[in-house]
């Protein structure tokens, strides 16, 4: 997960102004033998999502 500024095309798709801060999450799906089979980029508006990370020991 990383912070980005929305490009003009990304901003138009999600209804925000270009340059607005967004979160980009990149996920790779693997088969049981660790062969990658899926790549997904998810762009999140900063006013629609709240992410919480729990760290346990």
mmCIF file with all atom_site columns, C-alpha atoms in Angstrom:
data_model
loop_
_atom_site.group_PDB
_atom_site.id
_atom_site.type_symbol
_atom_site.label_atom_id
_atom_site.label_alt_id
_atom_site.label_comp_id
_atom_site.label_asym_id
_atom_site.label_entity_id
_atom_site.label_seq_id
_atom_site.pdbx_PDB_ins_code
_atom_site.Cartn_x
_atom_site.Cartn_y
_atom_site.Cartn_z
_atom_site.occupancy
_atom_site.B_iso_or_equiv
_atom_site.pdbx_formal_charge
_atom_site.auth_seq_id
_atom_site.auth_comp_id
_atom_site.auth_asym_id
_atom_site.auth_atom_id
_atom_site.pdbx_PDB_model_num
ATOM 1  C CA . UNK A 1 1  ? 0.000   0.000   0.000   1.00 0.00 ? 1  UNK A CA 1
ATOM 2  C CA . UNK A 1 2  ? 1.327   3.417   -0.868  1.00 0.00 ? 2  UNK A CA 1
ATOM 3  C CA . UNK A 1 3  ? 0.166   7.009   -1.146  1.00 0.00 ? 3  UNK A CA 1
ATOM 4  C CA . UNK A 1 4  ? -0.087  8.557   -4.611  1.00 0.00 ? 4  UNK A CA 1
ATOM 5  C CA . UNK A 1 5  ? -1.494  11.687  -6.218  1.00 0.00 ? 5  UNK A CA 1
ATOM 6  C CA . UNK A 1 6  ? -4.354  10.993  -8.623  1.00 0.00 ? 6  UNK A CA 1
ATOM 7  C CA . UNK A 1 7  ? -3.511  11.353  -12.293 1.00 0.00 ? 7  UNK A CA 1
ATOM 8  C CA . UNK A 1 8  ? -6.040  13.127  -14.510 1.00 0.00 ? 8  UNK A CA 1
ATOM 9  C CA . UNK A 1 9  ? -7.405  9.803   -15.811 1.00 0.00 ? 9  UNK A CA 1
ATOM 10 C CA . UNK A 1 10 ? -7.608  8.171   -12.347 1.00 0.00 ? 10 UNK A CA 1
ATOM 11 C CA . UNK A 1 11 ? -9.264  11.286  -10.915 1.00 0.00 ? 11 UNK A CA 1
ATOM 12 C CA . UNK A 1 12 ? -11.909 11.288  -13.654 1.00 0.00 ? 12 UNK A CA 1
ATOM 13 C CA . UNK A 1 13 ? -12.732 7.619   -12.980 1.00 0.00 ? 13 UNK A CA 1
ATOM 14 C CA . UNK A 1 14 ? -13.374 8.127   -9.260  1.00 0.00 ? 14 UNK A CA 1
ATOM 15 C CA . UNK A 1 15 ? -14.752 11.672  -9.303  1.00 0.00 ? 15 UNK A CA 1
ATOM 16 C CA . UNK A 1 16 ? -11.992 13.659  -7.612  1.00 0.00 ? 16 UNK A CA 1
ATOM 17 C CA . UNK A 1 17 ? -9.674  16.481  -8.655  1.00 0.00 ? 17 UNK A CA 1
ATOM 18 C CA . UNK A 1 18 ? -6.365  15.581  -10.320 1.00 0.00 ? 18 UNK A CA 1
ATOM 19 C CA . UNK A 1 19 ? -3.520  15.631  -7.806  1.00 0.00 ? 19 UNK A CA 1
ATOM 20 C CA . UNK A 1 20 ? -5.746  14.558  -4.893  1.00 0.00 ? 20 UNK A CA 1
ATOM 21 C CA . UNK A 1 21 ? -4.093  12.073  -2.508  1.00 0.00 ? 21 UNK A CA 1
ATOM 22 C CA . UNK A 1 22 ? -5.141  8.439   -2.959  1.00 0.00 ? 22 UNK A CA 1
ATOM 23 C CA . UNK A 1 23 ? -4.010  5.048   -1.702  1.00 0.00 ? 23 UNK A CA 1
ATOM 24 C CA . UNK A 1 24 ? -2.785  2.466   -4.187  1.00 0.00 ? 24 UNK A CA 1
ATOM 25 C CA . UNK A 1 25 ? -2.822  -1.167  -3.118  1.00 0.00 ? 25 UNK A CA 1
ATOM 26 C CA . UNK A 1 26 ? -1.073  -3.711  -5.340  1.00 0.00 ? 26 UNK A CA 1
ATOM 27 C CA . UNK A 1 27 ? -1.848  -7.388  -4.825  1.00 0.00 ? 27 UNK A CA 1
ATOM 28 C CA . UNK A 1 28 ? -0.373  -10.467 -6.498  1.00 0.00 ? 28 UNK A CA 1
ATOM 29 C CA . UNK A 1 29 ? -2.229  -13.801 -6.423  1.00 0.00 ? 29 UNK A CA 1
ATOM 30 C CA . UNK A 1 30 ? -0.254  -17.050 -6.508  1.00 0.00 ? 30 UNK A CA 1
ATOM 31 C CA . UNK A 1 31 ? -0.950  -20.714 -7.204  1.00 0.00 ? 31 UNK A CA 1
ATOM 32 C CA . UNK A 1 32 ? 0.055   -23.347 -4.648  1.00 0.00 ? 32 UNK A CA 1
ATOM 33 C CA . UNK A 1 33 ? 3.423   -23.741 -6.415  1.00 0.00 ? 33 UNK A CA 1
ATOM 34 C CA . UNK A 1 34 ? 4.059   -19.964 -6.068  1.00 0.00 ? 34 UNK A CA 1
ATOM 35 C CA . UNK A 1 35 ? 3.379   -19.219 -9.733  1.00 0.00 ? 35 UNK A CA 1
ATOM 36 C CA . UNK A 1 36 ? 1.954   -15.687 -9.960  1.00 0.00 ? 36 UNK A CA 1
ATOM 37 C CA . UNK A 1 37 ? -1.419  -15.674 -11.769 1.00 0.00 ? 37 UNK A CA 1
ATOM 38 C CA . UNK A 1 38 ? -3.048  -12.350 -10.903 1.00 0.00 ? 38 UNK A CA 1
ATOM 39 C CA . UNK A 1 39 ? -1.980  -8.733  -10.491 1.00 0.00 ? 39 UNK A CA 1
ATOM 40 C CA . UNK A 1 40 ? -4.494  -6.259  -9.075  1.00 0.00 ? 40 UNK A CA 1
ATOM 41 C CA . UNK A 1 41 ? -4.085  -2.523  -8.501  1.00 0.00 ? 41 UNK A CA 1
ATOM 42 C CA . UNK A 1 42 ? -6.784  -0.982  -6.295  1.00 0.00 ? 42 UNK A CA 1
ATOM 43 C CA . UNK A 1 43 ? -7.061  2.808   -6.143  1.00 0.00 ? 43 UNK A CA 1
ATOM 44 C CA . UNK A 1 44 ? -8.780  4.127   -2.996  1.00 0.00 ? 44 UNK A CA 1
ATOM 45 C CA . UNK A 1 45 ? -10.173 7.614   -2.446  1.00 0.00 ? 45 UNK A CA 1
ATOM 46 C CA . UNK A 1 46 ? -8.902  9.043   0.820   1.00 0.00 ? 46 UNK A CA 1
ATOM 47 C CA . UNK A 1 47 ? -12.402 10.149  1.893   1.00 0.00 ? 47 UNK A CA 1
ATOM 48 C CA . UNK A 1 48 ? -14.070 6.726   1.439   1.00 0.00 ? 48 UNK A CA 1
ATOM 49 C CA . UNK A 1 49 ? -11.751 4.339   3.271   1.00 0.00 ? 49 UNK A CA 1
ATOM 50 C CA . UNK A 1 50 ? -10.298 3.899   6.735   1.00 0.00 ? 50 UNK A CA 1
ATOM 51 C CA . UNK A 1 51 ? -7.506  1.345   7.033   1.00 0.00 ? 51 UNK A CA 1
ATOM 52 C CA . UNK A 1 52 ? -6.449  -0.197  10.320  1.00 0.00 ? 52 UNK A CA 1
ATOM 53 C CA . UNK A 1 53 ? -3.349  -2.354  10.766  1.00 0.00 ? 53 UNK A CA 1
ATOM 54 C CA . UNK A 1 54 ? -3.079  -4.578  13.837  1.00 0.00 ? 54 UNK A CA 1
ATOM 55 C CA . UNK A 1 55 ? 0.398   -5.736  14.759  1.00 0.00 ? 55 UNK A CA 1
ATOM 56 C CA . UNK A 1 56 ? 0.645   -8.698  17.090  1.00 0.00 ? 56 UNK A CA 1
ATOM 57 C CA . UNK A 1 57 ? 3.565   -10.401 18.700  1.00 0.00 ? 57 UNK A CA 1
#
